[in-house]
Tab-separated table of C-alpha atoms in Angstrom:
chain	number	residue	atom	x	y	z
A	6	MET	CA	11.853	8.107	33.875
A	7	CYS	CA	12.650	11.798	34.248
A	8	ASP	CA	16.230	12.884	34.582
A	9	GLN	CA	17.700	16.313	34.876
A	10	THR	CA	18.747	18.050	31.689
A	11	PHE	CA	20.946	21.022	32.368
A	12	LEU	CA	20.915	24.120	30.244
A	13	ALA	CA	24.257	24.432	28.490
A	14	ILE	CA	25.584	27.887	27.713
A	15	THR	CA	27.101	28.030	24.267
A	16	PHE	CA	29.359	30.717	22.937
A	17	GLY	CA	29.630	31.830	19.325
A	18	PRO	CA	28.425	34.157	16.585
A	19	CYS	CA	24.907	35.470	17.013
A	20	ASP	CA	22.633	34.677	14.065
A	21	LYS	CA	21.419	38.251	14.037
A	22	CYS	CA	24.252	40.640	14.918
A	23	SER	CA	27.139	38.235	14.136
A	24	GLU	CA	29.066	39.201	17.248
A	25	ASN	CA	30.715	36.532	19.377
A	26	LYS	CA	28.648	36.381	22.541
A	27	PRO	CA	26.974	33.910	24.906
A	28	LEU	CA	24.019	32.544	22.969
A	29	MET	CA	20.475	31.724	23.955
A	30	ASN	CA	19.257	28.648	22.110
A	31	ILE	CA	15.585	29.129	21.334
A	32	TYR	CA	13.094	27.917	18.713
A	33	LEU	CA	10.845	30.070	16.569
A	34	LYS	CA	8.169	28.038	14.774
A	35	ASN	CA	10.371	24.962	15.038
A	36	GLU	CA	13.417	26.769	13.634
A	37	PRO	CA	16.448	26.651	15.929
A	38	ILE	CA	17.747	30.158	16.533
A	39	ASN	CA	21.008	31.162	18.181
A	40	TYR	CA	20.608	34.751	19.295
A	41	CYS	CA	22.602	36.642	21.860
A	42	SER	CA	20.719	37.915	24.867
A	43	LEU	CA	20.542	41.481	23.521
A	44	CYS	CA	18.944	40.370	20.243
A	45	VAL	CA	16.487	38.178	22.112
A	46	GLU	CA	15.529	41.149	24.273
A	47	MET	CA	15.084	43.370	21.217
A	48	MET	CA	12.998	40.739	19.456
A	49	ALA	CA	10.843	40.296	22.534
A	50	CYS	CA	10.353	44.065	22.762
A	51	GLN	CA	9.102	44.090	19.184
A	52	GLY	CA	6.430	41.703	20.327
A	53	LEU	CA	5.699	44.066	23.172
A	54	ALA	CA	4.967	46.889	20.744
A	55	LYS	CA	1.399	45.628	20.736
A	56	GLY	CA	1.200	46.120	24.463
A	57	GLU	CA	1.990	42.528	25.341
A	58	THR	CA	3.567	41.680	28.646
A	59	VAL	CA	4.124	38.434	30.458
A	60	GLN	CA	0.984	39.262	32.432
A	61	SER	CA	-1.164	39.904	29.354
A	62	LEU	CA	0.124	36.784	27.611
A	63	LYS	CA	-0.545	34.750	30.715
A	64	ALA	CA	-4.062	36.124	30.942
A	65	GLU	CA	-4.719	35.340	27.285
A	66	SER	CA	-3.310	31.854	27.805
A	67	GLU	CA	-5.697	31.247	30.689
A	68	SER	CA	-8.689	32.572	28.760
A	69	LEU	CA	-7.820	30.421	25.743
A	70	LYS	CA	-7.565	27.353	27.955
A	71	ALA	CA	-10.960	28.144	29.449
A	72	LYS	CA	-12.396	28.593	25.965
A	73	LEU	CA	-10.945	25.235	24.915
A	74	GLU	CA	-12.543	23.520	27.889
A	75	GLU	CA	-15.861	25.200	27.167
A	76	GLU	CA	-15.827	24.153	23.496
A	77	ARG	CA	-14.978	20.573	24.378
A	78	ALA	CA	-17.647	20.381	27.070
A	79	LYS	CA	-20.278	21.809	24.724
A	80	LEU	CA	-19.987	18.832	22.378
A	81	HIS	CA	-19.856	16.240	25.138
A	82	ASP	CA	-23.444	15.066	24.717
A	83	VAL	CA	-23.027	11.362	25.473
A	84	GLU	CA	-20.537	8.825	26.838
A	85	LEU	CA	-18.943	6.179	24.636
A	86	HIS	CA	-20.176	3.332	26.795
A	87	GLN	CA	-23.719	4.708	26.566
A	88	VAL	CA	-23.520	4.569	22.769
A	89	ALA	CA	-22.288	0.995	23.095
A	90	GLU	CA	-24.989	0.016	25.573
A	91	LYS	CA	-27.008	-2.008	23.069
A	92	MET	CA	-24.023	-3.808	21.658
A	93	GLU	CA	-23.715	-7.466	22.444
A	94	ALA	CA	-21.313	-8.092	25.302
A	95	LEU	CA	-18.141	-10.002	24.570
A	96	GLY	CA	-18.347	-13.702	25.289
A	97	GLN	CA	-16.021	-15.890	27.279
A	98	PHE	CA	-12.493	-14.783	26.630
A	99	VAL	CA	-9.717	-17.352	26.808
A	100	MET	CA	-6.143	-16.428	26.091
A	101	LYS	CA	-2.930	-18.021	27.183
A	102	THR	CA	0.780	-18.021	26.562
A	103	ARG	CA	1.581	-19.898	23.366
A	104	ARG	CA	5.303	-19.197	23.166
A	105	THR	CA	7.898	-17.979	25.617
A	106	LEU	CA	11.032	-16.394	24.186
A	107	LYS	CA	13.973	-16.746	26.544
A	108	GLY	CA	17.483	-15.534	25.996
A	109	HIS	CA	17.787	-11.957	27.126
A	110	GLY	CA	20.106	-11.517	30.075
A	111	ASN	CA	18.201	-8.604	31.579
A	112	LYS	CA	14.966	-6.608	31.389
A	113	VAL	CA	13.224	-6.640	28.029
A	114	LEU	CA	12.443	-3.007	27.254
A	115	CYS	CA	10.909	-3.007	23.779
A	116	MET	CA	9.805	-5.284	20.967
A	117	ASP	CA	8.330	-5.016	17.494
A	118	TRP	CA	6.805	-7.373	14.959
A	119	CYS	CA	8.027	-7.843	11.432
A	120	ARG	CA	5.457	-7.341	8.692
A	121	ASP	CA	5.812	-11.041	7.887
A	122	LYS	CA	3.863	-11.757	11.123
A	123	ARG	CA	6.479	-14.229	12.213
A	124	ARG	CA	9.652	-12.465	13.266
A	125	ILE	CA	10.082	-10.298	16.333
A	126	VAL	CA	12.839	-7.899	17.297
A	127	SER	CA	13.383	-7.208	20.981
A	128	SER	CA	15.785	-5.044	22.939
A	129	SER	CA	16.997	-5.292	26.475
A	130	GLN	CA	18.723	-3.557	29.331
A	131	ASP	CA	21.740	-5.791	28.782
A	132	GLY	CA	22.387	-3.991	25.496
A	133	LYS	CA	21.368	-6.883	23.263
A	134	VAL	CA	18.957	-6.736	20.363
A	135	ILE	CA	17.626	-10.115	19.254
A	136	VAL	CA	15.597	-11.092	16.206
A	137	TRP	CA	13.410	-14.138	16.896
A	138	ASP	CA	11.397	-16.567	14.852
A	139	ALA	CA	8.199	-16.432	16.875
A	140	TYR	CA	6.870	-19.731	15.550
A	141	THR	CA	9.903	-21.802	16.529
A	142	THR	CA	11.341	-19.478	19.239
A	143	ASN	CA	14.715	-19.639	17.492
A	144	LYS	CA	17.043	-16.668	17.623
A	145	GLU	CA	17.907	-15.577	14.106
A	146	HIS	CA	20.113	-12.560	14.796
A	147	ALA	CA	21.687	-10.985	17.836
A	148	VAL	CA	23.477	-7.661	18.090
A	149	THR	CA	25.252	-6.268	21.111
A	150	MET	CA	24.907	-2.514	21.259
A	151	PRO	CA	27.788	-0.436	22.625
A	152	CYS	CA	25.452	0.931	25.278
A	153	THR	CA	23.026	-0.763	27.664
A	154	TRP	CA	19.351	0.167	28.210
A	155	VAL	CA	18.244	-0.233	24.600
A	156	MET	CA	14.813	1.303	25.110
A	157	ALA	CA	13.516	1.376	21.552
A	158	CYS	CA	13.556	-1.014	18.627
A	159	ALA	CA	11.562	-1.268	15.433
A	160	TYR	CA	11.360	-3.494	12.387
A	161	ALA	CA	11.621	-1.883	8.976
A	162	PRO	CA	8.558	-2.329	6.742
A	163	SER	CA	10.558	-4.427	4.283
A	164	GLY	CA	11.771	-6.737	7.033
A	165	CYS	CA	15.366	-6.153	5.913
A	166	ALA	CA	16.505	-3.900	8.742
A	167	VAL	CA	15.934	-3.092	12.382
A	168	ALA	CA	16.410	0.175	14.220
A	169	CYS	CA	17.252	0.487	17.885
A	170	GLY	CA	18.565	2.942	20.419
A	171	GLY	CA	18.423	4.014	24.015
A	172	LEU	CA	20.809	5.592	26.477
A	173	ASP	CA	23.322	6.224	23.704
A	174	ASN	CA	20.946	8.990	22.486
A	175	LYS	CA	21.190	7.558	18.971
A	176	CYS	CA	19.035	5.488	16.692
A	177	SER	CA	21.100	2.868	14.869
A	178	VAL	CA	19.879	0.936	11.851
A	179	TYR	CA	21.161	-2.589	11.219
A	180	PRO	CA	20.488	-4.257	7.857
A	181	LEU	CA	19.586	-7.908	8.249
A	182	SER	CA	20.977	-10.406	5.796
A	183	LEU	CA	20.508	-14.089	5.206
A	184	ASP	CA	24.215	-14.744	5.672
A	185	LYS	CA	24.441	-16.128	9.191
A	186	ASN	CA	28.148	-15.480	9.423
A	187	GLU	CA	27.838	-11.821	8.632
A	188	ASN	CA	28.774	-9.385	11.363
A	189	LEU	CA	25.746	-7.126	11.769
A	190	ALA	CA	27.592	-4.602	13.898
A	191	SER	CA	29.886	-3.716	11.014
A	192	LYS	CA	26.905	-2.673	8.896
A	193	LYS	CA	25.419	-0.386	11.502
A	194	LYS	CA	24.322	3.065	10.443
A	195	SER	CA	23.758	5.775	13.038
A	196	VAL	CA	20.777	7.816	11.969
A	197	ALA	CA	19.288	9.942	14.730
A	198	MET	CA	21.168	12.043	17.248
A	199	HIS	CA	19.243	13.406	20.206
A	200	THR	CA	20.588	15.180	23.268
A	201	ASN	CA	19.007	12.696	25.656
A	202	TYR	CA	17.952	9.056	25.634
A	203	LEU	CA	15.963	7.631	22.755
A	204	SER	CA	12.601	6.466	24.067
A	205	SER	CA	10.836	5.250	20.931
A	206	CYS	CA	11.404	4.884	17.217
A	207	SER	CA	9.308	3.883	14.252
A	208	PHE	CA	9.913	3.580	10.540
A	209	THR	CA	7.444	5.557	8.466
A	210	LYS	CA	5.888	4.082	5.332
A	211	SER	CA	9.220	2.890	3.966
A	212	ASP	CA	12.692	1.906	5.095
A	213	MET	CA	13.913	5.371	4.168
A	214	GLN	CA	12.589	7.489	7.018
A	215	ILE	CA	12.462	6.998	10.739
A	216	LEU	CA	10.610	8.872	13.454
A	217	THR	CA	12.135	9.102	16.925
A	218	SER	CA	11.156	10.426	20.328
A	219	SER	CA	13.562	11.311	23.073
A	220	GLY	CA	14.052	12.298	26.670
A	221	ASP	CA	15.193	15.691	25.398
A	222	GLY	CA	11.514	16.554	24.947
A	223	THR	CA	11.460	16.418	21.154
A	224	CYS	CA	10.435	14.101	18.355
A	225	ALA	CA	12.283	14.091	15.057
A	226	LEU	CA	12.020	12.688	11.551
A	227	TRP	CA	15.244	11.462	9.934
A	228	ASP	CA	16.384	10.294	6.524
A	229	VAL	CA	17.969	6.883	7.025
A	230	GLU	CA	20.300	7.007	4.036
A	231	SER	CA	21.918	10.362	4.744
A	232	GLY	CA	21.251	10.606	8.462
A	233	GLN	CA	19.822	14.061	7.896
A	234	LEU	CA	17.195	15.630	10.146
A	235	LEU	CA	14.071	16.206	8.054
A	236	GLN	CA	11.725	17.698	10.640
A	237	SER	CA	11.717	18.268	14.364
A	238	PHE	CA	8.702	18.503	16.638
A	239	HIS	CA	8.846	20.759	19.683
A	240	GLY	CA	6.074	21.159	22.179
A	241	HIS	CA	6.511	18.702	25.012
A	242	SER	CA	7.900	20.309	28.148
A	243	ALA	CA	9.430	17.080	29.474
A	244	ASP	CA	10.627	13.679	28.263
A	245	VAL	CA	8.710	12.155	25.373
A	246	LEU	CA	8.176	8.480	26.178
A	247	SER	CA	6.229	7.074	23.250
A	248	LEU	CA	5.023	7.778	19.753
A	249	ASP	CA	2.777	6.083	17.241
A	250	LEU	CA	2.211	6.720	13.553
A	251	ALA	CA	-1.304	7.110	12.227
A	252	PRO	CA	-2.549	4.233	10.059
A	253	SER	CA	-1.599	4.785	6.427
A	254	GLU	CA	-5.074	5.678	5.217
A	255	THR	CA	-5.446	8.715	7.444
A	256	GLY	CA	-2.490	10.773	6.289
A	257	SER	CA	0.750	11.778	7.883
A	258	THR	CA	0.182	12.481	11.529
A	259	PHE	CA	1.539	10.865	14.641
A	260	VAL	CA	0.813	11.022	18.341
A	261	SER	CA	3.335	11.317	21.163
A	262	GLY	CA	3.037	11.092	24.923
A	263	GLY	CA	5.414	11.997	27.681
A	264	CYS	CA	6.285	12.991	31.210
A	265	ASP	CA	4.470	16.327	30.937
A	266	LYS	CA	1.223	14.251	31.101
A	267	LYS	CA	0.335	15.473	27.621
A	268	ALA	CA	-0.459	13.586	24.453
A	269	ASN	CA	0.252	15.647	21.348
A	270	VAL	CA	-0.844	15.005	17.777
A	271	TRP	CA	1.567	16.286	15.127
A	272	ASP	CA	1.503	16.887	11.403
A	273	MET	CA	4.631	15.207	10.104
A	274	ARG	CA	5.168	17.516	7.151
A	275	SER	CA	4.778	20.888	8.822
A	276	GLY	CA	5.915	19.993	12.328
A	277	GLN	CA	2.757	21.619	13.672
A	278	ASN	CA	1.292	20.373	16.922
A	279	VAL	CA	-2.331	20.081	15.824
A	280	GLN	CA	-3.934	18.759	19.015
A	281	SER	CA	-3.054	18.365	22.686
A	282	PHE	CA	-4.728	16.354	25.403
A	283	GLU	CA	-3.927	16.727	29.068
A	284	THR	CA	-6.326	14.720	31.216
A	285	HIS	CA	-3.909	12.164	32.647
A	286	ASP	CA	-2.683	12.609	36.211
A	287	SER	CA	0.798	11.242	35.585
A	288	ASP	CA	3.354	10.380	32.905
A	289	ILE	CA	1.991	8.933	29.677
A	290	ASN	CA	4.058	5.817	28.993
A	291	SER	CA	2.437	4.646	25.779
A	292	VAL	CA	0.198	5.924	22.994
A	293	LYS	CA	-1.442	3.914	20.222
A	294	TYR	CA	-3.728	4.862	17.357
A	295	TYR	CA	-7.133	3.278	17.065
A	296	PRO	CA	-7.090	1.142	13.886
A	297	SER	CA	-9.370	3.600	12.055
A	298	GLY	CA	-7.028	6.471	12.834
A	299	ASP	CA	-9.803	8.586	14.360
A	300	ALA	CA	-8.760	8.082	17.971
A	301	PHE	CA	-5.880	6.937	20.110
A	302	ALA	CA	-5.375	5.245	23.452
A	303	SER	CA	-2.852	6.140	26.102
A	304	GLY	CA	-1.434	4.244	29.050
A	305	SER	CA	-0.164	6.140	32.044
A	306	ASP	CA	1.536	5.892	35.407
A	307	ASP	CA	-1.755	7.039	36.935
A	308	ALA	CA	-2.935	3.409	36.450
A	309	THR	CA	-5.480	4.359	33.799
A	310	CYS	CA	-5.743	3.954	30.057
A	311	ARG	CA	-7.739	6.549	28.188
A	312	LEU	CA	-9.247	6.906	24.737
A	313	TYR	CA	-9.128	10.246	22.949
A	314	ASP	CA	-11.169	10.951	19.838
A	315	LEU	CA	-9.477	13.291	17.389
A	316	ARG	CA	-12.626	14.631	15.727
A	317	ALA	CA	-14.418	15.274	19.016
A	318	ASP	CA	-11.092	16.610	20.305
A	319	ARG	CA	-11.512	15.156	23.769
A	320	GLU	CA	-11.190	12.141	26.025
A	321	VAL	CA	-14.110	9.795	25.364
A	322	ALA	CA	-13.334	6.812	27.592
A	323	ILE	CA	-11.265	5.858	30.599
A	324	TYR	CA	-10.264	2.302	31.442
A	325	SER	CA	-9.604	1.864	35.125
A	326	LYS	CA	-10.619	0.001	38.245
A	327	ASP	CA	-10.155	0.888	41.883
A	328	SER	CA	-8.236	-2.357	42.269
A	329	ILE	CA	-5.699	-1.405	39.589
A	330	ILE	CA	-3.160	0.805	41.295
A	331	PHE	CA	-0.025	0.222	39.207
A	332	GLY	CA	0.914	2.207	36.136
A	333	ALA	CA	0.177	1.059	32.601
A	334	SER	CA	3.388	0.850	30.612
A	335	SER	CA	2.161	-0.144	27.158
A	336	VAL	CA	-1.095	-0.358	25.201
A	337	ASP	CA	-2.176	-1.818	21.874
A	338	PHE	CA	-5.448	-2.458	20.045
A	339	SER	CA	-6.684	-5.626	18.408
A	340	LEU	CA	-7.332	-5.402	14.668
A	341	SER	CA	-10.946	-4.281	14.983
A	342	GLY	CA	-10.190	-1.920	17.830
A	343	ARG	CA	-12.669	-3.660	20.123
A	344	LEU	CA	-9.995	-4.951	22.497
A	345	LEU	CA	-7.318	-2.903	24.205
A	346	PHE	CA	-4.358	-4.793	25.651
A	347	ALA	CA	-2.453	-2.986	28.371
A	348	GLY	CA	0.655	-4.116	30.214
A	349	TYR	CA	1.016	-2.973	33.800
A	350	ASN	CA	3.723	-2.609	36.404
A	351	ASP	CA	1.939	-5.163	38.604
A	352	TYR	CA	3.109	-7.891	36.150
A	353	ASN	CA	-0.351	-8.394	34.593
A	354	ILE	CA	-1.905	-7.646	31.226
A	355	ASN	CA	-5.452	-6.324	31.343
A	356	VAL	CA	-7.722	-6.693	28.331
A	357	TRP	CA	-10.398	-4.003	28.002
A	358	ASP	CA	-13.579	-3.782	25.970
A	359	VAL	CA	-12.931	-0.435	24.305
A	360	LEU	CA	-16.580	0.431	23.668
A	361	LYS	CA	-18.126	-0.646	26.957
A	362	GLY	CA	-15.169	0.413	29.056
A	363	THR	CA	-15.066	-2.841	30.980
A	364	ARG	CA	-12.236	-5.263	31.600
A	365	VAL	CA	-12.863	-8.568	29.847
A	366	ALA	CA	-9.763	-10.480	30.893
A	367	ILE	CA	-6.667	-10.334	33.022
A	368	LEU	CA	-3.657	-12.308	31.839
A	369	PHE	CA	-1.194	-13.664	34.366
A	370	GLY	CA	2.173	-15.123	33.579
A	371	HIS	CA	4.937	-12.558	33.686
A	372	GLU	CA	7.065	-12.453	36.808
A	373	ASN	CA	8.024	-8.799	36.646
A	374	ARG	CA	6.557	-5.634	35.212
A	375	VAL	CA	5.358	-5.749	31.630
A	376	SER	CA	7.280	-3.214	29.570
A	377	THR	CA	5.656	-3.602	26.167
A	378	VAL	CA	2.697	-5.223	24.399
A	379	ARG	CA	2.272	-5.370	20.635
A	380	VAL	CA	-0.350	-7.084	18.482
A	381	SER	CA	0.931	-9.012	15.471
A	382	PRO	CA	0.252	-7.508	12.031
A	383	ASP	CA	-2.291	-10.203	11.159
A	384	GLY	CA	-3.950	-9.917	14.545
A	385	THR	CA	-3.636	-13.593	15.455
A	386	ALA	CA	-1.557	-13.025	18.563
A	387	PHE	CA	0.119	-10.415	20.641
A	388	CYS	CA	3.532	-10.353	22.232
A	389	SER	CA	4.472	-8.937	25.612
A	390	GLY	CA	7.938	-8.107	26.849
A	391	SER	CA	8.757	-7.965	30.519
A	392	TRP	CA	11.386	-7.112	33.081
A	393	ASP	CA	11.454	-10.836	33.867
A	394	ASN	CA	13.800	-11.099	30.840
A	395	THR	CA	11.264	-12.960	28.692
A	396	LEU	CA	8.801	-12.252	25.931
A	397	ARG	CA	5.482	-14.084	25.771
A	398	ILE	CA	3.234	-14.616	22.789
A	399	TRP	CA	-0.452	-14.839	23.657
A	400	ALA	CA	-3.305	-16.136	21.539
B	11	MET	CA	17.566	37.336	30.498
B	12	SER	CA	14.894	35.046	31.979
B	13	GLY	CA	12.259	37.746	31.427
B	14	SER	CA	12.557	37.736	27.659
B	15	SER	CA	12.794	33.949	27.561
B	16	ASN	CA	9.500	33.857	29.425
B	17	ILE	CA	7.942	36.222	26.917
B	18	VAL	CA	9.096	34.164	23.934
B	19	ALA	CA	7.954	30.910	25.539
B	20	MET	CA	4.621	32.412	26.575
B	21	LYS	CA	4.021	33.764	23.068
B	22	LYS	CA	4.580	30.288	21.710
B	23	VAL	CA	2.123	28.802	24.188
B	24	VAL	CA	-0.492	31.423	23.285
B	25	GLN	CA	-0.051	30.804	19.561
B	26	GLN	CA	-0.448	27.064	20.096
B	27	LEU	CA	-3.591	27.575	22.163
B	28	ARG	CA	-5.069	29.871	19.518
B	29	PHE	CA	-4.492	27.180	16.923
B	30	GLU	CA	-6.088	24.489	19.066
B	31	ALA	CA	-9.064	26.624	20.046
B	32	ASN	CA	-10.007	26.997	16.373
B	33	ILE	CA	-10.078	23.279	15.546
B	34	ASN	CA	-13.291	21.979	14.011
B	35	ARG	CA	-14.939	19.483	16.326
B	36	VAL	CA	-17.793	17.006	16.096
B	37	LYS	CA	-20.163	15.835	18.797
B	38	VAL	CA	-19.027	12.980	20.977
B	39	SER	CA	-22.162	11.051	20.005
B	40	GLN	CA	-21.198	11.141	16.333
B	41	ALA	CA	-17.561	10.265	17.041
B	42	ALA	CA	-18.553	7.406	19.342
B	43	ALA	CA	-21.010	6.041	16.789
B	44	GLU	CA	-18.287	5.973	14.154
B	45	LEU	CA	-15.844	4.219	16.475
B	46	GLN	CA	-18.517	1.652	17.207
B	47	GLN	CA	-19.309	1.250	13.511
B	48	PHE	CA	-15.647	0.596	12.757
B	49	CYS	CA	-15.608	-2.098	15.442
B	50	ILE	CA	-18.693	-3.799	14.065
B	51	GLN	CA	-17.449	-3.764	10.486
B	52	ASN	CA	-14.040	-5.169	11.358
B	53	ALA	CA	-14.990	-7.626	14.090
B	54	VAL	CA	-15.075	-10.575	11.690
B	55	HIS	CA	-11.488	-9.859	10.676
B	56	ASP	CA	-10.173	-9.760	14.236
B	57	PRO	CA	-8.773	-13.182	15.214
B	58	LEU	CA	-8.177	-12.153	18.818
B	59	LEU	CA	-11.808	-11.118	19.157
B	60	THR	CA	-13.535	-13.984	17.367
B	61	GLY	CA	-10.976	-16.680	17.989
B	62	VAL	CA	-9.089	-18.590	15.340
B	63	SER	CA	-9.469	-22.262	14.511
B	64	SER	CA	-6.638	-24.348	15.832
B	65	SER	CA	-5.754	-25.666	12.394
B	66	THR	CA	-4.871	-22.221	11.079
B	67	ASN	CA	-3.485	-20.681	14.250
B	68	PRO	CA	0.287	-20.420	13.756
B	69	PHE	CA	0.745	-20.223	17.511
B	70	ARG	CA	-1.336	-23.276	18.363
B	71	THR	CA	0.020	-25.608	20.964
B	72	GLN	CA	2.513	-27.942	19.382
B	73	LYS	CA	1.092	-31.429	19.360
B	74	VAL	CA	2.954	-34.280	20.909
B	75	CYS	CA	3.417	-37.160	18.505
B	76	SER	CA	1.405	-40.056	19.845
B	77	PHE	CA	3.799	-42.603	18.348
B	78	LEU	CA	6.745	-41.618	20.496
């Protein structure tokens, strides 16, 4: 999913010396700064007053990385599956498609459940966003976006709005009403504005704020009403592909994963990157918090899913088999966190025992790669979206 | 031009690594035990894990009316 982003030279008044010059757009502690090249050089030389050079900074960076590895290894006294050795193994696991939602004209790229456990919003490469009644498979709303490849969609907590976006670089919010004749497109509100495609979006605890991730390498928090940027999160060195909010009880952090093979944990208020994990061998396509909020899972193009514990600050489990060679595109936990559902590019959904690290089921049915899996809010079913243009509900 | 950009970017990386190196950590055994404990406590509330009776499952297979 990487595409080239070219550096654009901008011209204008320097924030420091106020002269009109070519500007270098940089960030200092998440603050965007437009300095001319001379002011950037002078600022960098101030840093060098302590004897710092690129070489010394690089050396310190390497030693800090080594220290990090040493600290993490020191506390690695046992494996997760060893702790779970005495647990009773999961019994026979039977799951099948209960509903098939047909109607998209092209690849389904994203879906989300409503809090009412019944409605689903899905988005597609054909530019359509559809709201379904999952019990009856009826379509309740349909919106055609002005741009195709709608790669992100999310239901508002109140169930009265949906947000979506994709190659248009924007996140648009559509209020849903009970009036079937109402034109949803006329009520659209454009909230987020990134400089590259929108890869994921999620409402925070209310309908008032939305968190987005983008191919421009950043995540951002926006006020829905005013469209104002509340906080930006800089630290990924390539596209950000996925984000997930921590469960409500554990405070205001979220996790993001991207093409730089890193998963970052952020504090939403300060914009600080509080933790980073870089053990995957390829792009991280999906991240999902463990229901307790103390860990998260990631799915990657390296065909593995991994579990990272935030208090141990390290990877604690890896879910893979030699026979699984296709990338994992989406992951989600069951309510207790015992099961991990992962959709793969080989058209299958693998179900993993999180504690024992074993695969307990493999679900066949989709006829093209699975793009998204999401467990319903009450945990009675999960929905998968696929490039075969359909969504399936499994239980 | 690129030299000073490198310095600014490298300083940011070093600051981030300093922050991360000072995080408080717990042993994996303790973290794993707590993950397991959460699983055990919540297993009864997980319909996908324990199964749900067909009468209450909203996604149960729709029954064909035997009178038709």
